[in-house]
Amino acid sequence: MEIQGRKVAVVGMGGVFPTCRDLDDFSDKLFSNKSLIREWDKALAYGKNIRSTVSGFVTEGEKDLEAIYSDLIPGYPEVYIDQLARIPNSNLATADLGSIWAMLASQDAIRMAGWNTMETESEVTGVVVGSGGGGHEVLRPAWHGFFELGVKTRLVGSHTVDRAMVYRDAANVSCLIRNKGVCESIGSACATGLGNIGYAYRLIKFGLQDRVVAGGVEGTSLETFIGFDAMHVLSRGFSAGESSRPFDMNRNGFVCSFGAGIVCLEEYGLAKARGANILGVIDSYFNNSDGDGDMFYPSFAGQRRLWKGLIGDSGFTPDVVKVHGTSTPVGDSIELLSVVDFLGSEKYHISAPKSQFGHMLGAAGAVEFVVALLMLREQKVLPCLNSEALNPELEAFQKSDNWDGPQVPLASFRDLLPQQSFGKEINSIACLNYGFGGTNSSILVSKDNS
């Protein structure tokens, strides 16, 4: 159970972001209304076998990493070299690309948090980091080498298991920082990033940990991209910068992207006592399942219950709602209507970060939580890029006898969706993320005004 009066502060953040050197570069580009999406050479190389060719991807070279490939198995990255010597070689040996990003982002977040070695290695310091999927760049050539080329098992890599296991990101971060508390990884599809942060919040709120390194990762992987392309859910037919267009009536799918977001959470009293720079305070976290048995279709009722769990009957309205906003035809409509159904259509604005960098899957919720912290810091609302025209007619599902939500078209809420960044007093932000299987997560984060 929650411990009365125990609060959770965010004291550090870091990440890996497409086309960006670091967090400050990321912030500058976002608030300059820039898109981080570009044509992906790896997708283009397969011609008409791949429908979509745009992504918010990150290469090894852009993060000063070099893959050392096997002489015996084509394409197998035996190890990654950190050209800036940020991560010891022993830790690199057990990591895939995404795990390296998680370690780099954790180092940045811990540095910002100002935790010393004793605090980091404490029994009350945990690690909770997850991903939607990963290890593909290691597994594909390893299995090809064994099954197709006939090499012996000892040649497929002695670290193939630990570089591709489900909780590799948390494990690698934990081994790097040597914490003695919790080390776990929660997977909940595209709600993974926010879900891991929410779980970390509960660990502190319930008194089980005093500090937690938390977040989500999605390492660049053509396999992941191909899987979604096969589902015909990726955006196509637009220029790279115009491909991600949440709520726009011409949207036709999301942009598959990659990155990492890590935050450091700390019990508020401890953070305050040591004079930490508090980036935000997590006021509440709530998650649920749709419960309708549908793996993919969004649930208005599930999202309505999500809002109810996050805010209850308080009547509170956040200054900004950071939406999931993927650019999928039905997903965006259901989400926008669920927001206005619960909050009304005044006193807040909606920000859709995926419009600027695409959908980072397991990293999405964590990177977008970092974005929310940046909005609190800068006191600016980030835009819904490319939301040029909202549907002036009712959605097809709104005409169904089973629909019990707002009976107004999306175009009625044009004023909630800025197309450019702008300054505004921001004291609180609600963050929303959803995933396959009907999983939903929400966090309310606010400025530290005490």
Short mmCIF file of C-alpha atoms in Angstrom, two decimals:
data_model
loop_
_atom_site.label_atom_id
_atom_site.label_comp_id
_atom_site.label_asym_id
_atom_site.label_seq_id
_atom_site.Cartn_x
_atom_site.Cartn_y
_atom_site.Cartn_z
CA MET A 1 0.00 0.00 0.00
CA GLU A 2 1.00 3.61 -0.52
CA ILE A 3 2.69 5.30 2.42
CA GLN A 4 0.78 8.44 3.29
CA GLY A 5 2.77 11.59 2.59
CA ARG A 6 5.52 9.80 0.66
CA LYS A 7 6.11 11.59 -2.64
CA VAL A 8 8.19 10.80 -5.72
CA ALA A 9 10.45 13.32 -7.44
CA VAL A 10 12.13 13.13 -10.85
CA VAL A 11 15.74 14.25 -10.42
CA GLY A 12 17.48 13.16 -13.62
CA MET A 13 16.80 12.32 -17.25
CA GLY A 14 18.70 11.15 -20.29
CA GLY A 15 18.16 9.38 -23.56
CA VAL A 16 19.09 8.48 -27.08
CA PHE A 17 17.18 10.37 -29.75
CA PRO A 18 17.15 10.34 -33.58
CA THR A 19 19.49 12.91 -35.23
CA CYS A 20 20.39 14.43 -31.81
CA ARG A 21 23.76 14.63 -30.06
CA ASP A 22 22.30 14.83 -26.56
CA LEU A 23 19.33 15.94 -24.47
CA ASP A 24 19.90 19.65 -25.09
CA ASP A 25 20.07 19.10 -28.85
CA PHE A 26 16.87 17.07 -28.61
CA SER A 27 15.15 19.86 -26.69
CA ASP A 28 16.32 22.58 -29.09
CA LYS A 29 15.06 20.70 -32.14
CA LEU A 30 11.71 19.85 -30.59
CA PHE A 31 10.92 23.40 -29.50
CA SER A 32 12.04 24.64 -32.93
CA ASN A 33 9.21 22.53 -34.40
CA LYS A 34 11.61 20.25 -36.27
CA SER A 35 10.97 16.69 -37.35
CA LEU A 36 13.57 14.03 -36.48
CA ILE A 37 12.20 11.60 -39.07
CA ARG A 38 14.13 10.80 -42.25
CA GLU A 39 14.31 8.31 -45.10
CA TRP A 40 15.96 5.10 -43.92
CA ASP A 41 18.64 3.73 -46.22
CA LYS A 42 18.23 0.20 -44.82
CA ALA A 43 14.55 0.17 -45.74
CA LEU A 44 15.18 1.74 -49.14
CA ALA A 45 17.68 -1.03 -49.93
CA TYR A 46 14.84 -3.57 -50.16
CA GLY A 47 12.89 -1.69 -52.81
CA LYS A 48 9.26 -2.66 -53.20
CA ASN A 49 9.56 -5.45 -50.64
CA ILE A 50 9.01 -2.80 -47.96
CA ARG A 51 6.08 -0.39 -48.18
CA SER A 52 7.26 2.33 -45.76
CA THR A 53 10.74 3.86 -45.91
CA VAL A 54 10.77 6.55 -43.19
CA SER A 55 11.87 6.25 -39.58
CA GLY A 56 13.24 8.10 -36.59
CA PHE A 57 16.26 5.81 -36.47
CA VAL A 58 19.63 6.04 -34.72
CA THR A 59 22.84 4.53 -36.10
CA GLU A 60 25.82 3.14 -34.20
CA GLY A 61 28.08 5.86 -35.57
CA GLU A 62 25.78 8.64 -34.38
CA LYS A 63 26.29 7.39 -30.82
CA ASP A 64 30.04 6.89 -31.29
CA LEU A 65 29.73 3.11 -31.33
CA GLU A 66 31.40 0.65 -33.68
CA ALA A 67 30.24 -2.91 -34.32
CA ILE A 68 33.00 -5.52 -34.62
CA TYR A 69 31.69 -8.25 -36.92
CA SER A 70 32.51 -11.95 -36.87
CA ASP A 71 34.82 -13.42 -39.52
CA LEU A 72 32.87 -16.68 -39.39
CA ILE A 73 29.20 -15.58 -39.39
CA PRO A 74 28.26 -12.80 -41.84
CA GLY A 75 26.67 -9.81 -40.17
CA TYR A 76 27.11 -11.04 -36.59
CA PRO A 77 28.20 -8.15 -34.32
CA GLU A 78 30.48 -9.94 -31.86
CA VAL A 79 30.83 -6.84 -29.73
CA TYR A 80 30.32 -3.09 -29.86
CA ILE A 81 33.20 -0.71 -29.20
CA ASP A 82 32.50 2.54 -27.36
CA GLN A 83 34.80 4.99 -29.09
CA LEU A 84 34.43 7.47 -26.22
CA ALA A 85 35.15 4.88 -23.50
CA ARG A 86 31.97 5.69 -21.59
CA ILE A 87 31.13 2.04 -20.89
CA PRO A 88 33.67 -0.61 -19.77
CA ASN A 89 34.39 -3.39 -22.26
CA SER A 90 33.10 -6.02 -19.82
CA ASN A 91 29.66 -4.39 -19.92
CA LEU A 92 29.71 -3.96 -23.68
CA ALA A 93 30.33 -7.70 -24.11
CA THR A 94 26.87 -8.55 -22.70
CA ALA A 95 24.89 -5.84 -24.48
CA ASP A 96 22.98 -5.46 -27.70
CA LEU A 97 22.61 -1.99 -29.22
CA GLY A 98 19.52 -1.06 -27.21
CA SER A 99 21.15 -2.11 -23.94
CA ILE A 100 24.10 0.14 -24.71
CA TRP A 101 21.71 3.02 -25.23
CA ALA A 102 20.06 2.23 -21.90
CA MET A 103 23.44 2.35 -20.18
CA LEU A 104 24.45 5.62 -21.85
CA ALA A 105 21.11 7.22 -21.01
CA SER A 106 21.31 5.97 -17.42
CA GLN A 107 24.76 7.47 -17.01
CA ASP A 108 23.43 10.84 -18.19
CA ALA A 109 20.37 10.65 -15.93
CA ILE A 110 22.40 9.66 -12.86
CA ARG A 111 24.88 12.43 -13.57
CA MET A 112 22.02 14.93 -13.69
CA ALA A 113 20.50 13.46 -10.53
CA GLY A 114 23.77 13.97 -8.67
CA TRP A 115 23.69 10.55 -7.01
CA ASN A 116 27.02 9.46 -5.55
CA THR A 117 28.41 5.92 -5.67
CA MET A 118 27.02 5.01 -2.26
CA GLU A 119 23.53 6.10 -3.28
CA THR A 120 23.69 4.37 -6.66
CA GLU A 121 24.97 1.07 -5.25
CA SER A 122 22.51 1.07 -2.35
CA GLU A 123 20.05 -1.70 -1.47
CA VAL A 124 17.26 0.86 -1.80
CA THR A 125 18.20 1.85 -5.36
CA GLY A 126 16.46 -0.09 -8.09
CA VAL A 127 16.53 -0.46 -11.87
CA VAL A 128 13.35 -0.90 -13.90
CA VAL A 129 13.96 -0.68 -17.66
CA GLY A 130 12.11 -2.46 -20.46
CA SER A 131 11.78 -2.68 -24.23
CA GLY A 132 9.18 -3.75 -26.74
CA GLY A 133 11.60 -6.17 -28.37
CA GLY A 134 15.25 -6.42 -29.18
CA GLY A 135 18.33 -8.45 -29.72
CA HIS A 136 17.38 -8.90 -33.37
CA GLU A 137 20.70 -7.67 -34.73
CA VAL A 138 22.37 -10.39 -32.65
CA LEU A 139 19.84 -13.20 -33.09
CA ARG A 140 19.26 -13.03 -36.85
CA PRO A 141 22.86 -13.73 -37.96
CA ALA A 142 23.45 -16.12 -35.03
CA TRP A 143 20.54 -18.39 -35.97
CA HIS A 144 21.32 -18.04 -39.66
CA GLY A 145 24.87 -19.19 -38.95
CA PHE A 146 23.69 -22.30 -37.12
CA PHE A 147 20.65 -23.36 -39.15
CA GLU A 148 21.67 -22.28 -42.65
CA LEU A 149 25.49 -22.20 -42.63
CA GLY A 150 25.91 -25.18 -40.32
CA VAL A 151 28.43 -23.65 -37.91
CA LYS A 152 28.96 -25.15 -34.46
CA THR A 153 27.08 -23.66 -31.50
CA ARG A 154 30.28 -22.28 -29.99
CA LEU A 155 30.61 -20.02 -33.03
CA VAL A 156 27.20 -18.36 -32.72
CA GLY A 157 28.42 -16.25 -29.84
CA SER A 158 28.89 -17.02 -26.16
CA HIS A 159 26.81 -13.96 -25.23
CA THR A 160 23.87 -14.50 -27.57
CA VAL A 161 21.58 -15.39 -24.65
CA ASP A 162 22.36 -12.44 -22.40
CA ARG A 163 22.41 -9.98 -25.31
CA ALA A 164 18.89 -10.97 -26.33
CA MET A 165 17.09 -12.01 -23.13
CA VAL A 166 13.87 -10.24 -22.21
CA TYR A 167 15.32 -8.11 -19.43
CA ARG A 168 18.70 -7.45 -21.00
CA ASP A 169 18.30 -3.65 -20.73
CA ALA A 170 17.64 -3.65 -16.98
CA ALA A 171 20.31 -6.29 -16.40
CA ASN A 172 22.98 -4.34 -18.24
CA VAL A 173 22.14 -1.08 -16.47
CA SER A 174 22.14 -2.85 -13.11
CA CYS A 175 25.52 -4.48 -13.77
CA LEU A 176 26.91 -1.14 -14.89
CA ILE A 177 25.81 0.88 -11.85
CA ARG A 178 25.98 -2.06 -9.37
CA ASN A 179 22.77 -1.23 -7.55
CA LYS A 180 21.71 -3.73 -4.89
CA GLY A 181 17.97 -3.11 -4.99
CA VAL A 182 15.33 -4.22 -7.47
CA CYS A 183 16.32 -5.14 -11.05
CA GLU A 184 13.29 -5.80 -13.23
CA SER A 185 11.89 -5.27 -16.70
CA ILE A 186 8.20 -4.87 -17.51
CA GLY A 187 6.99 -5.41 -21.04
CA SER A 188 3.64 -3.96 -22.08
CA ALA A 189 4.05 -3.30 -25.82
CA CYS A 190 3.89 0.41 -26.64
CA ALA A 191 3.00 1.27 -23.03
CA THR A 192 6.29 -0.28 -21.83
CA GLY A 193 8.27 2.94 -21.32
CA LEU A 194 5.62 4.66 -19.22
CA GLY A 195 4.72 1.39 -17.49
CA ASN A 196 8.27 0.89 -16.23
CA ILE A 197 8.35 4.45 -14.88
CA GLY A 198 4.95 3.94 -13.27
CA TYR A 199 6.09 0.73 -11.61
CA ALA A 200 9.23 2.50 -10.38
CA TYR A 201 7.01 5.25 -8.95
CA ARG A 202 5.03 2.63 -7.02
CA LEU A 203 8.20 1.02 -5.66
CA ILE A 204 9.11 4.34 -4.08
CA LYS A 205 5.57 5.36 -3.14
CA PHE A 206 5.06 2.02 -1.35
CA GLY A 207 8.38 2.40 0.50
CA LEU A 208 10.13 -0.53 -1.21
CA GLN A 209 12.90 1.61 -2.76
CA ASP A 210 14.21 5.14 -2.25
CA ARG A 211 15.62 5.60 -5.75
CA VAL A 212 14.96 3.97 -9.11
CA VAL A 213 16.52 4.26 -12.56
CA ALA A 214 13.58 3.69 -14.90
CA GLY A 215 12.55 3.91 -18.53
CA GLY A 216 12.25 2.24 -21.90
CA VAL A 217 14.37 1.37 -24.93
CA GLU A 218 13.89 0.28 -28.53
CA GLY A 219 17.15 -0.46 -30.35
CA THR A 220 17.26 0.22 -34.08
CA SER A 221 16.17 -2.96 -35.83
CA LEU A 222 15.04 -3.60 -39.38
CA GLU A 223 13.28 -6.76 -38.16
CA THR A 224 10.98 -4.69 -35.95
CA PHE A 225 10.31 -2.31 -38.84
CA ILE A 226 9.51 -5.19 -41.21
CA GLY A 227 7.05 -6.69 -38.75
CA PHE A 228 4.95 -3.55 -38.58
CA ASP A 229 5.30 -2.92 -42.30
CA ALA A 230 3.83 -6.38 -42.89
CA MET A 231 0.77 -5.31 -40.86
CA HIS A 232 0.23 -2.34 -43.23
CA VAL A 233 0.15 0.06 -40.25
CA LEU A 234 3.13 2.26 -41.18
CA SER A 235 2.82 5.69 -42.77
CA ARG A 236 3.60 6.03 -46.46
CA GLY A 237 3.07 8.48 -49.29
CA PHE A 238 4.35 11.59 -47.49
CA SER A 239 7.75 13.24 -47.25
CA ALA A 240 9.75 12.11 -44.22
CA GLY A 241 8.99 15.18 -42.10
CA GLU A 242 5.28 15.02 -42.94
CA SER A 243 4.85 11.28 -42.40
CA SER A 244 3.83 11.37 -38.75
CA ARG A 245 0.58 13.34 -38.59
CA PRO A 246 -1.50 12.61 -35.48
CA PHE A 247 -5.18 13.55 -35.79
CA ASP A 248 -4.83 14.80 -39.37
CA MET A 249 -7.65 13.42 -41.52
CA ASN A 250 -5.13 12.18 -44.13
CA ARG A 251 -3.06 10.12 -41.69
CA ASN A 252 -2.55 6.52 -42.76
CA GLY A 253 -0.26 4.94 -40.18
CA PHE A 254 2.56 5.52 -37.73
CA VAL A 255 6.30 6.01 -38.25
CA CYS A 256 8.35 3.18 -36.72
CA SER A 257 11.18 4.77 -34.75
CA PHE A 258 13.83 3.93 -32.19
CA GLY A 259 15.50 5.45 -29.13
CA ALA A 260 15.74 5.40 -25.36
CA GLY A 261 14.45 7.40 -22.42
CA ILE A 262 15.69 7.01 -18.83
CA VAL A 263 14.74 8.95 -15.70
CA CYS A 264 15.96 8.90 -12.12
CA LEU A 265 13.20 8.85 -9.51
CA GLU A 266 13.83 9.57 -5.83
CA GLU A 267 11.78 9.82 -2.67
CA TYR A 268 10.88 13.50 -2.49
CA GLY A 269 12.08 14.16 1.06
CA LEU A 270 15.50 12.68 0.35
CA ALA A 271 15.83 14.66 -2.87
CA LYS A 272 14.80 17.88 -1.16
CA ALA A 273 17.13 17.33 1.79
CA ARG A 274 20.20 16.98 -0.41
CA GLY A 275 19.26 19.99 -2.53
CA ALA A 276 18.54 18.07 -5.72
CA ASN A 277 17.23 19.85 -8.79
CA ILE A 278 13.70 18.46 -8.95
CA LEU A 279 12.54 18.24 -12.57
CA GLY A 280 9.02 17.22 -11.65
CA VAL A 281 6.88 15.46 -9.07
CA ILE A 282 4.81 12.42 -10.02
CA ASP A 283 1.36 13.00 -8.53
CA SER A 284 -0.29 9.78 -9.63
CA TYR A 285 0.03 6.75 -11.88
CA PHE A 286 -2.70 4.46 -13.11
CA ASN A 287 -2.81 1.61 -15.59
CA ASN A 288 -5.47 -0.84 -16.71
CA SER A 289 -6.60 -3.18 -19.49
CA ASP A 290 -9.44 -2.63 -21.93
CA GLY A 291 -11.01 -5.93 -21.04
CA ASP A 292 -12.84 -6.30 -24.34
CA GLY A 293 -10.81 -9.19 -25.72
CA ASP A 294 -9.51 -7.24 -28.73
CA MET A 295 -5.74 -7.30 -29.25
CA PHE A 296 -5.53 -4.20 -31.45
CA TYR A 297 -8.67 -2.02 -31.55
CA PRO A 298 -8.57 0.87 -29.06
CA SER A 299 -11.23 0.99 -26.38
CA PHE A 300 -13.08 4.20 -25.53
CA ALA A 301 -14.39 2.57 -22.35
CA GLY A 302 -10.89 1.45 -21.34
CA GLN A 303 -9.48 4.93 -21.83
CA ARG A 304 -12.40 6.48 -19.95
CA ARG A 305 -11.60 4.19 -17.00
CA LEU A 306 -7.94 5.13 -17.33
CA TRP A 307 -8.78 8.80 -16.83
CA LYS A 308 -11.04 7.92 -13.93
CA GLY A 309 -8.22 6.03 -12.25
CA LEU A 310 -5.69 8.80 -12.82
CA ILE A 311 -7.72 11.82 -11.69
CA GLY A 312 -10.89 10.40 -10.14
CA ASP A 313 -13.72 12.79 -9.36
CA SER A 314 -11.43 15.67 -8.42
CA GLY A 315 -12.40 17.80 -11.41
CA PHE A 316 -8.72 18.56 -11.91
CA THR A 317 -7.59 19.58 -15.41
CA PRO A 318 -3.90 19.34 -16.36
CA ASP A 319 -2.40 22.20 -18.35
CA VAL A 320 -1.16 19.84 -21.08
CA VAL A 321 -2.18 16.35 -22.15
CA LYS A 322 0.70 14.45 -23.74
CA VAL A 323 -1.20 11.99 -25.89
CA HIS A 324 -0.16 8.64 -27.37
CA GLY A 325 -1.11 10.05 -30.81
CA THR A 326 0.34 7.49 -33.20
CA SER A 327 -1.29 8.67 -36.48
CA THR A 328 -3.37 5.54 -36.85
CA PRO A 329 -6.86 6.27 -38.23
CA VAL A 330 -9.00 4.87 -35.41
CA GLY A 331 -6.50 5.15 -32.54
CA ASP A 332 -6.18 8.92 -32.80
CA SER A 333 -9.93 9.45 -33.02
CA ILE A 334 -10.75 7.31 -30.00
CA GLU A 335 -8.01 8.95 -27.96
CA LEU A 336 -8.97 12.54 -28.74
CA LEU A 337 -12.62 11.84 -28.01
CA SER A 338 -11.77 10.11 -24.72
CA VAL A 339 -9.69 13.11 -23.64
CA VAL A 340 -12.45 15.66 -24.32
CA ASP A 341 -15.10 13.34 -22.91
CA PHE A 342 -13.34 13.40 -19.54
CA LEU A 343 -11.75 16.87 -19.47
CA GLY A 344 -14.03 18.93 -21.67
CA SER A 345 -12.51 21.12 -24.35
CA GLU A 346 -11.10 24.11 -22.45
CA LYS A 347 -8.20 25.09 -20.15
CA TYR A 348 -5.61 22.68 -21.61
CA HIS A 349 -3.70 21.86 -24.78
CA ILE A 350 -2.72 18.59 -26.40
CA SER A 351 0.84 17.72 -27.41
CA ALA A 352 1.67 14.79 -29.72
CA PRO A 353 5.46 14.16 -29.60
CA LYS A 354 5.26 11.29 -32.09
CA SER A 355 4.50 13.93 -34.73
CA GLN A 356 8.15 15.00 -34.40
CA PHE A 357 10.03 11.73 -33.95
CA GLY A 358 7.64 8.88 -34.67
CA HIS A 359 6.61 5.92 -32.54
CA MET A 360 9.49 4.47 -30.50
CA LEU A 361 7.48 1.42 -29.40
CA GLY A 362 8.91 0.17 -26.09
CA ALA A 363 10.78 3.45 -25.64
CA ALA A 364 7.81 5.67 -26.57
CA GLY A 365 6.32 6.27 -23.13
CA ALA A 366 9.71 6.91 -21.50
CA VAL A 367 11.00 9.28 -24.19
CA GLU A 368 7.65 11.10 -24.17
CA PHE A 369 7.82 11.37 -20.37
CA VAL A 370 11.21 13.05 -20.86
CA VAL A 371 9.46 15.33 -23.36
CA ALA A 372 6.86 16.19 -20.72
CA LEU A 373 9.66 17.12 -18.30
CA LEU A 374 11.18 19.33 -20.99
CA MET A 375 7.82 21.08 -21.43
CA LEU A 376 7.71 21.70 -17.68
CA ARG A 377 11.27 23.03 -17.78
CA GLU A 378 10.82 25.28 -20.79
CA GLN A 379 7.22 26.28 -20.00
CA LYS A 380 6.30 25.62 -23.61
CA VAL A 381 3.78 23.30 -25.25
CA LEU A 382 5.17 21.10 -27.98
CA PRO A 383 3.10 20.78 -31.16
CA CYS A 384 1.02 18.27 -33.06
CA LEU A 385 3.00 18.69 -36.28
CA ASN A 386 1.20 18.01 -39.54
CA SER A 387 -2.27 18.05 -37.95
CA GLU A 388 -3.33 20.24 -40.84
CA ALA A 389 -6.97 19.25 -41.26
CA LEU A 390 -9.17 17.44 -38.77
CA ASN A 391 -12.20 15.50 -39.90
CA PRO A 392 -15.24 17.83 -40.11
CA GLU A 393 -17.59 14.84 -40.19
CA LEU A 394 -18.40 12.25 -37.54
CA GLU A 395 -16.18 9.17 -37.48
CA ALA A 396 -17.81 5.95 -38.67
CA PHE A 397 -17.81 4.47 -35.16
CA GLN A 398 -19.57 7.57 -33.79
CA LYS A 399 -22.59 6.62 -35.89
CA SER A 400 -22.84 3.19 -34.28
CA ASP A 401 -25.65 2.40 -31.86
CA ASN A 402 -23.02 1.21 -29.38
CA TRP A 403 -21.13 4.52 -29.26
CA ASP A 404 -21.71 6.47 -26.04
CA GLY A 405 -19.04 9.14 -26.42
CA PRO A 406 -19.07 12.70 -27.83
CA GLN A 407 -21.24 13.19 -30.90
CA VAL A 408 -19.12 15.93 -32.42
CA PRO A 409 -16.43 15.74 -35.15
CA LEU A 410 -12.71 15.94 -34.40
CA ALA A 411 -12.53 19.30 -36.17
CA SER A 412 -14.48 20.79 -33.24
CA PHE A 413 -11.31 20.48 -31.14
CA ARG A 414 -8.93 22.21 -33.51
CA ASP A 415 -7.91 24.77 -30.85
CA LEU A 416 -6.62 22.05 -28.54
CA LEU A 417 -4.01 20.89 -31.08
CA PRO A 418 -1.27 23.49 -31.70
CA GLN A 419 0.79 23.02 -34.85
CA GLN A 420 3.70 25.05 -33.49
CA SER A 421 5.37 25.21 -30.09
CA PHE A 422 4.29 28.12 -27.91
CA GLY A 423 4.87 29.48 -24.41
CA LYS A 424 2.35 28.84 -21.65
CA GLU A 425 2.32 28.51 -17.87
CA ILE A 426 2.51 24.77 -17.29
CA ASN A 427 2.15 23.33 -13.82
CA SER A 428 0.92 19.83 -14.65
CA ILE A 429 1.00 17.37 -17.55
CA ALA A 430 -0.92 14.15 -18.03
CA CYS A 431 0.94 11.49 -20.05
CA LEU A 432 -0.91 8.71 -21.89
CA ASN A 433 0.36 5.57 -23.62
CA TYR A 434 -1.38 2.44 -24.91
CA GLY A 435 -0.26 -0.92 -26.29
CA PHE A 436 -1.30 -4.10 -28.08
CA GLY A 437 -3.38 -6.36 -25.88
CA GLY A 438 -5.46 -3.45 -24.59
CA THR A 439 -2.92 -2.22 -22.04
CA ASN A 440 -3.14 1.44 -20.99
CA SER A 441 -0.87 3.61 -18.81
CA SER A 442 -1.11 7.17 -17.49
CA ILE A 443 0.98 9.45 -15.31
CA LEU A 444 0.33 12.90 -13.89
CA VAL A 445 3.52 14.92 -13.38
CA SER A 446 3.77 18.46 -12.04
CA LYS A 447 6.26 21.22 -11.26
CA ASP A 448 7.75 21.30 -7.82
CA ASN A 449 6.11 24.44 -6.43
CA SER A 450 6.95 23.85 -2.78
#
